[in-house]
CSV table of C-alpha atoms in Angstrom, one decimal:
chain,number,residue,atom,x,y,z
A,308,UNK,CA,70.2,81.9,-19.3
A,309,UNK,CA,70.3,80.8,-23.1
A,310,UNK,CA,70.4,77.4,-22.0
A,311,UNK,CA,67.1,77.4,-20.2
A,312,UNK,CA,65.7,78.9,-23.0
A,313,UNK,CA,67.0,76.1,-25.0
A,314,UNK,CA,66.1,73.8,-23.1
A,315,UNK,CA,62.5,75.5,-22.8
A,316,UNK,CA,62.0,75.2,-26.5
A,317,UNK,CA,63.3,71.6,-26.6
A,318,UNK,CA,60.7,70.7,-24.7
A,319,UNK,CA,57.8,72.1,-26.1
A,320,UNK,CA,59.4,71.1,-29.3
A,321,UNK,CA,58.9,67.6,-28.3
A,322,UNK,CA,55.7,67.9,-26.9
A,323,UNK,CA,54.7,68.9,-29.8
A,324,UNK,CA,55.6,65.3,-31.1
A,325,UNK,CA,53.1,63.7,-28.4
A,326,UNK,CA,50.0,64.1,-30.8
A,327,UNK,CA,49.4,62.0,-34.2
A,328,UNK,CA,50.3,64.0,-37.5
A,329,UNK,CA,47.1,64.7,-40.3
A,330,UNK,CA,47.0,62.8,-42.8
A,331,UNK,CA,45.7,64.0,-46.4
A,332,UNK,CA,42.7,63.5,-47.7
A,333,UNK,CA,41.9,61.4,-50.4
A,334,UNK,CA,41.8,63.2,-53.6
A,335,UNK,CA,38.2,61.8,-54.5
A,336,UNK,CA,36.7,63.3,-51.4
A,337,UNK,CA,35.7,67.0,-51.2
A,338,UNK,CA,38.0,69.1,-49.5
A,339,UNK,CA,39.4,72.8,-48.9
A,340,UNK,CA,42.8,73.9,-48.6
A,341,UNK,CA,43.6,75.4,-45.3
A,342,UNK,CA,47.5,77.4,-44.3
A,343,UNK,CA,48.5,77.6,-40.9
A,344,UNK,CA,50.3,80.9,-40.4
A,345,UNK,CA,53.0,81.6,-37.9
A,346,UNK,CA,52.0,84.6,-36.0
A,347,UNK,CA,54.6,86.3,-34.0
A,348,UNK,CA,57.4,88.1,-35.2
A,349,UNK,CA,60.8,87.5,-33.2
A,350,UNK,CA,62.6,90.5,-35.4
A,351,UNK,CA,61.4,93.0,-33.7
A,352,UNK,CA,60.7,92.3,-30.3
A,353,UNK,CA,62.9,91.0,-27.4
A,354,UNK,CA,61.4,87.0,-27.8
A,355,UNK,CA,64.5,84.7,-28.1
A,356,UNK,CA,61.8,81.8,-30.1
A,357,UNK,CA,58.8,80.0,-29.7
A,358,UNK,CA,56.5,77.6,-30.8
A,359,UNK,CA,52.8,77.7,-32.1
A,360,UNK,CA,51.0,74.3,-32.9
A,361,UNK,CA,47.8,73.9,-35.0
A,362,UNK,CA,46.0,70.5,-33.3
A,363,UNK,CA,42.7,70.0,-35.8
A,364,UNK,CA,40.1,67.4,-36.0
A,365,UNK,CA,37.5,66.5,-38.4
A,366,UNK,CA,34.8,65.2,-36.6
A,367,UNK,CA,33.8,68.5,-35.0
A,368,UNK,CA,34.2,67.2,-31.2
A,369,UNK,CA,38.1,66.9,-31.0
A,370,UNK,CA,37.5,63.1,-30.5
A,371,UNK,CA,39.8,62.7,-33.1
A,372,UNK,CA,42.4,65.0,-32.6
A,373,UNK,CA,45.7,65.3,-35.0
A,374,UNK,CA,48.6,67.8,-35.3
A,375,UNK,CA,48.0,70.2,-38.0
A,376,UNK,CA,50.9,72.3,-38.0
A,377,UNK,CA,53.7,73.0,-35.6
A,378,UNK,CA,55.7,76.5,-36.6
A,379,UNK,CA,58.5,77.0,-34.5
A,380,UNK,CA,61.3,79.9,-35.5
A,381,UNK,CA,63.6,76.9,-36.7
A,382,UNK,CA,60.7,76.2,-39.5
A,383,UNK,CA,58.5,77.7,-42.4
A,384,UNK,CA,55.9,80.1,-41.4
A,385,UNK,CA,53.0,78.5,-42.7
A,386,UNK,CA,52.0,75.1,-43.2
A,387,UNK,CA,48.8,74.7,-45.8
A,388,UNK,CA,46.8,71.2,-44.8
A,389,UNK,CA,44.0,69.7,-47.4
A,390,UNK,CA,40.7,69.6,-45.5
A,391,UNK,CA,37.6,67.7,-45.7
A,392,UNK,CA,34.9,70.3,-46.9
A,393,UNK,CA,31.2,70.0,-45.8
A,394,UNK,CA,31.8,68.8,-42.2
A,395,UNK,CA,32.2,70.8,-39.2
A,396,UNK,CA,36.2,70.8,-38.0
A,397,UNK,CA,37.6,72.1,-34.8
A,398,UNK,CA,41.3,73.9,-34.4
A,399,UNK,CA,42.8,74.4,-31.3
A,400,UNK,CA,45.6,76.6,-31.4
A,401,UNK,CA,48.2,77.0,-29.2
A,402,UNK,CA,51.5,79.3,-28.5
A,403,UNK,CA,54.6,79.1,-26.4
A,404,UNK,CA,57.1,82.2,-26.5
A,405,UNK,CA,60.4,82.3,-24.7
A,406,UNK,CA,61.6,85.9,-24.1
A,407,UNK,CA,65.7,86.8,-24.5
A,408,UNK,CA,66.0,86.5,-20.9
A,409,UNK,CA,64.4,83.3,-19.3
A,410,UNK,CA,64.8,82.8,-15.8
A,411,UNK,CA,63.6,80.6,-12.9
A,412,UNK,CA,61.4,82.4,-10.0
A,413,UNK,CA,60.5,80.8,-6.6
A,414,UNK,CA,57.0,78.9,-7.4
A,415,UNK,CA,57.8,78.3,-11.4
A,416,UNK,CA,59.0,80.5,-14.5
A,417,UNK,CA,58.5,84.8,-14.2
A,418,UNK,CA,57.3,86.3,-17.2
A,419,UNK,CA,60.1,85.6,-19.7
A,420,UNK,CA,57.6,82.4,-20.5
A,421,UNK,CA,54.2,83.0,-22.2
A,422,UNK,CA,51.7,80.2,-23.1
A,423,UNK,CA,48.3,80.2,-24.3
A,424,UNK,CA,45.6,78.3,-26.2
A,425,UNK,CA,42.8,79.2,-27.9
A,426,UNK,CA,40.1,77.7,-30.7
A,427,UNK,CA,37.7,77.6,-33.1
A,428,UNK,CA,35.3,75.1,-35.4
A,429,UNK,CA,33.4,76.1,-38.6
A,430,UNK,CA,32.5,73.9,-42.1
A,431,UNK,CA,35.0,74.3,-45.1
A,432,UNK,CA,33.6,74.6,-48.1
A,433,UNK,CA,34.7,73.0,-51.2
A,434,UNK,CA,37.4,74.5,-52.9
A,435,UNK,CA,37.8,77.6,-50.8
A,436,UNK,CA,41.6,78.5,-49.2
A,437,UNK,CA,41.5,79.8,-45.3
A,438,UNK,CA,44.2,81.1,-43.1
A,439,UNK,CA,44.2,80.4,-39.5
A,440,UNK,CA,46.3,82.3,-37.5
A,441,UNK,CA,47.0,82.5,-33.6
A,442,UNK,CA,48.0,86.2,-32.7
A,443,UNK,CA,50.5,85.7,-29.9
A,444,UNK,CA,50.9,88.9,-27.6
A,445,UNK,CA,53.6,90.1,-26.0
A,446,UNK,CA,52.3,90.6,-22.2
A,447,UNK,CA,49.2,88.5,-22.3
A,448,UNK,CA,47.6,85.3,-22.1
A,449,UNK,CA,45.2,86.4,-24.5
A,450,UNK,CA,45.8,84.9,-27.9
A,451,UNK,CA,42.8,85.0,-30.4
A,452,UNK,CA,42.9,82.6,-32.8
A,453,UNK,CA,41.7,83.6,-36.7
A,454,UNK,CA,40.8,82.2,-39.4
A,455,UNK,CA,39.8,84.1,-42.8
A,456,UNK,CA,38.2,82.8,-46.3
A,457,UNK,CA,40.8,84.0,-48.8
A,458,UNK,CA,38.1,84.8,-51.4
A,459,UNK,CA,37.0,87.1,-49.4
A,460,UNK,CA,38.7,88.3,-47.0
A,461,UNK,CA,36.4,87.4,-43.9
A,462,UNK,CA,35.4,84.9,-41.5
A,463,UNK,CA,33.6,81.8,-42.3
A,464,UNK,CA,30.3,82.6,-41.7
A,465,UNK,CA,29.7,79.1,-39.5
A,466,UNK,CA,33.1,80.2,-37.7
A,467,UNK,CA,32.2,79.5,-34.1
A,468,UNK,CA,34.8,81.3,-31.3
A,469,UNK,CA,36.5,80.4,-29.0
A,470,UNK,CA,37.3,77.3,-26.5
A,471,UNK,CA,40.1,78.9,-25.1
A,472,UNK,CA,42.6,75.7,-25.4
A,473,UNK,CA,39.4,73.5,-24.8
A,474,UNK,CA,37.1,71.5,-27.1
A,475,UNK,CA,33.5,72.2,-27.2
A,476,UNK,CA,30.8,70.7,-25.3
A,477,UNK,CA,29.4,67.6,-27.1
Protein backbone atom coordinates (compact mmCIF):
# COMPACT_ATOMS: atom_id res chain seq x y z
CA UNK A 1 0.00 0.00 0.00
CA UNK A 2 2.80 2.69 1.03
CA UNK A 3 4.36 1.84 -2.11
CA UNK A 4 1.52 2.93 -4.36
CA UNK A 5 1.35 5.91 -2.57
CA UNK A 6 4.82 6.44 -3.28
CA UNK A 7 4.83 5.71 -6.36
CA UNK A 8 1.54 8.01 -6.70
CA UNK A 9 3.42 11.07 -5.44
CA UNK A 10 6.47 10.24 -7.67
CA UNK A 11 4.55 10.73 -10.43
CA UNK A 12 2.76 13.73 -9.89
CA UNK A 13 6.04 14.94 -8.60
CA UNK A 14 7.44 14.61 -11.94
CA UNK A 15 4.66 15.87 -13.80
CA UNK A 16 5.01 18.67 -12.12
CA UNK A 17 8.50 18.98 -13.89
CA UNK A 18 6.66 18.83 -17.51
CA UNK A 19 5.87 22.67 -17.45
CA UNK A 20 8.70 25.63 -17.77
CA UNK A 21 9.75 27.25 -14.40
CA UNK A 22 8.98 31.49 -13.98
CA UNK A 23 11.43 33.42 -14.35
CA UNK A 24 11.88 36.92 -12.40
CA UNK A 25 11.22 39.90 -13.56
CA UNK A 26 13.54 42.39 -14.33
CA UNK A 27 14.08 44.79 -11.48
CA UNK A 28 13.41 47.91 -13.77
CA UNK A 29 9.86 46.76 -14.61
CA UNK A 30 6.89 47.21 -12.25
CA UNK A 31 5.99 44.40 -10.43
CA UNK A 32 4.08 42.90 -7.16
CA UNK A 33 5.22 40.25 -5.02
CA UNK A 34 2.93 37.31 -4.92
CA UNK A 35 3.41 33.88 -2.14
CA UNK A 36 2.01 30.72 -3.02
CA UNK A 37 0.72 28.99 0.05
CA UNK A 38 0.42 25.37 0.72
CA UNK A 39 -3.07 24.66 1.76
CA UNK A 40 -3.70 21.31 3.28
CA UNK A 41 -2.59 20.19 6.41
CA UNK A 42 -1.37 16.36 6.55
CA UNK A 43 -1.04 16.70 10.70
CA UNK A 44 -4.27 16.23 11.31
CA UNK A 45 -5.97 14.34 8.97
CA UNK A 46 -5.43 10.75 7.60
CA UNK A 47 -3.64 12.10 4.03
CA UNK A 48 -0.28 10.17 3.74
CA UNK A 49 1.14 13.56 1.14
CA UNK A 50 0.39 15.43 -1.72
CA UNK A 51 1.12 17.85 -4.11
CA UNK A 52 -0.32 21.36 -5.06
CA UNK A 53 1.17 23.31 -8.17
CA UNK A 54 0.75 27.02 -8.92
CA UNK A 55 0.94 27.17 -13.09
CA UNK A 56 0.79 31.27 -13.83
CA UNK A 57 0.98 33.27 -16.89
CA UNK A 58 1.37 36.85 -17.61
CA UNK A 59 -0.29 37.41 -20.60
CA UNK A 60 -3.78 36.89 -19.20
CA UNK A 61 -4.80 34.01 -21.75
CA UNK A 62 -2.50 31.15 -20.39
CA UNK A 63 -0.70 31.22 -23.79
CA UNK A 64 2.28 31.51 -21.95
CA UNK A 65 2.00 29.31 -19.23
CA UNK A 66 4.97 28.73 -16.51
CA UNK A 67 5.17 26.83 -13.20
CA UNK A 68 4.78 29.14 -10.33
CA UNK A 69 5.11 27.07 -7.44
CA UNK A 70 5.00 23.40 -6.78
CA UNK A 71 4.46 22.68 -2.70
CA UNK A 72 4.55 19.16 -2.03
CA UNK A 73 4.92 17.83 1.89
CA UNK A 74 8.71 17.18 1.11
CA UNK A 75 9.01 21.22 0.61
CA UNK A 76 8.40 24.75 2.10
CA UNK A 77 4.93 25.82 2.37
CA UNK A 78 4.97 28.83 0.50
CA UNK A 79 6.81 29.97 -2.45
CA UNK A 80 6.62 34.09 -2.97
CA UNK A 81 7.13 34.86 -6.99
CA UNK A 82 7.92 38.61 -8.28
CA UNK A 83 5.09 39.56 -10.67
CA UNK A 84 4.62 41.97 -13.36
CA UNK A 85 2.07 44.65 -12.02
CA UNK A 86 -0.40 46.39 -14.33
CA UNK A 87 -1.24 43.46 -16.62
CA UNK A 88 -3.83 40.98 -16.25
CA UNK A 89 -2.27 37.35 -15.00
CA UNK A 90 -4.00 34.07 -14.87
CA UNK A 91 -3.24 31.22 -11.98
CA UNK A 92 -4.31 27.91 -12.36
CA UNK A 93 -4.12 25.96 -9.40
CA UNK A 94 -4.06 22.55 -8.87
CA UNK A 95 -4.01 19.71 -6.03
CA UNK A 96 -3.28 16.04 -5.70
CA UNK A 97 -3.74 14.32 -2.24
CA UNK A 98 -2.83 10.71 -1.48
CA UNK A 99 -4.78 9.35 1.61
CA UNK A 100 -2.79 6.73 4.26
CA UNK A 101 -4.46 4.00 2.52
CA UNK A 102 -4.09 4.06 -1.38
CA UNK A 103 -5.52 1.28 -3.20
CA UNK A 104 -6.36 0.08 -6.67
CA UNK A 105 -10.23 -0.48 -7.52
CA UNK A 106 -11.58 -2.29 -10.73
CA UNK A 107 -11.93 0.82 -13.36
CA UNK A 108 -8.95 3.10 -11.70
CA UNK A 109 -8.02 4.46 -8.11
CA UNK A 110 -11.10 4.50 -5.09
CA UNK A 111 -11.21 7.44 -3.13
CA UNK A 112 -7.83 7.25 -1.26
CA UNK A 113 -6.79 9.69 -4.53
CA UNK A 114 -8.14 13.22 -4.76
CA UNK A 115 -7.36 15.74 -7.62
CA UNK A 116 -8.60 18.94 -8.61
CA UNK A 117 -7.95 22.27 -10.37
CA UNK A 118 -9.24 25.41 -10.12
CA UNK A 119 -8.27 29.26 -11.26
CA UNK A 120 -8.24 32.68 -11.25
CA UNK A 121 -6.81 36.05 -13.25
CA UNK A 122 -6.82 39.62 -11.87
CA UNK A 123 -4.09 42.81 -12.34
CA UNK A 124 -1.31 43.17 -9.67
CA UNK A 125 -0.70 46.31 -8.67
CA UNK A 126 2.57 47.79 -8.07
CA UNK A 127 4.16 47.12 -4.93
CA UNK A 128 1.30 45.23 -3.28
CA UNK A 129 2.00 41.49 -1.63
CA UNK A 130 -0.94 38.71 -2.43
CA UNK A 131 -1.42 35.21 -1.21
CA UNK A 132 -2.94 32.61 -3.34
CA UNK A 133 -3.96 29.73 -1.86
CA UNK A 134 -5.85 26.41 -3.15
CA UNK A 135 -8.05 25.02 -0.28
CA UNK A 136 -7.79 21.32 -0.84
CA UNK A 137 -10.83 19.32 0.77
CA UNK A 138 -10.94 16.27 2.25
CA UNK A 139 -14.02 14.38 0.30
CA UNK A 140 -14.42 16.74 -2.64
CA UNK A 141 -13.35 17.72 -5.92
CA UNK A 142 -14.17 21.12 -5.02
CA UNK A 143 -11.03 23.12 -4.39
CA UNK A 144 -11.46 27.07 -4.49
CA UNK A 145 -8.65 28.76 -5.27
CA UNK A 146 -7.85 32.32 -3.29
CA UNK A 147 -6.05 34.94 -3.56
CA UNK A 148 -5.99 37.98 -0.89
CA UNK A 149 -4.21 41.71 -1.05
CA UNK A 150 -2.12 41.60 2.14
CA UNK A 151 -2.78 45.38 2.79
CA UNK A 152 -5.93 44.64 3.14
CA UNK A 153 -7.01 41.71 3.73
CA UNK A 154 -9.43 41.07 0.65
CA UNK A 155 -9.66 40.10 -2.84
CA UNK A 156 -8.34 42.03 -5.71
CA UNK A 157 -11.01 43.89 -6.72
CA UNK A 158 -10.28 42.78 -10.76
CA UNK A 159 -10.00 39.17 -9.21
CA UNK A 160 -12.04 37.20 -11.79
CA UNK A 161 -13.17 33.35 -10.50
CA UNK A 162 -12.91 30.51 -11.49
CA UNK A 163 -11.87 28.27 -14.61
CA UNK A 164 -12.01 25.27 -12.85
CA UNK A 165 -8.43 23.80 -14.03
CA UNK A 166 -9.16 25.65 -17.41
CA UNK A 167 -8.01 28.96 -19.04
CA UNK A 168 -10.45 31.56 -19.95
CA UNK A 169 -12.04 32.09 -23.22
CA UNK A 170 -9.91 34.38 -25.43
Amino acid sequence: MIRVCFVGLLLAILCAACVENYGAVDSSTPSANMTFTKAYDTKHVDWAGGIQGFDFSDDGQCSTMKRAAVLTVFSDDSKTRNVMAGRRVTILAFSTLFRSGVVICPGGLCKELMMCQSGLSFVPEQGHRYTVTQNAGLDSKICPIHIVDDATGNAPASAEHDFHGYCPEA
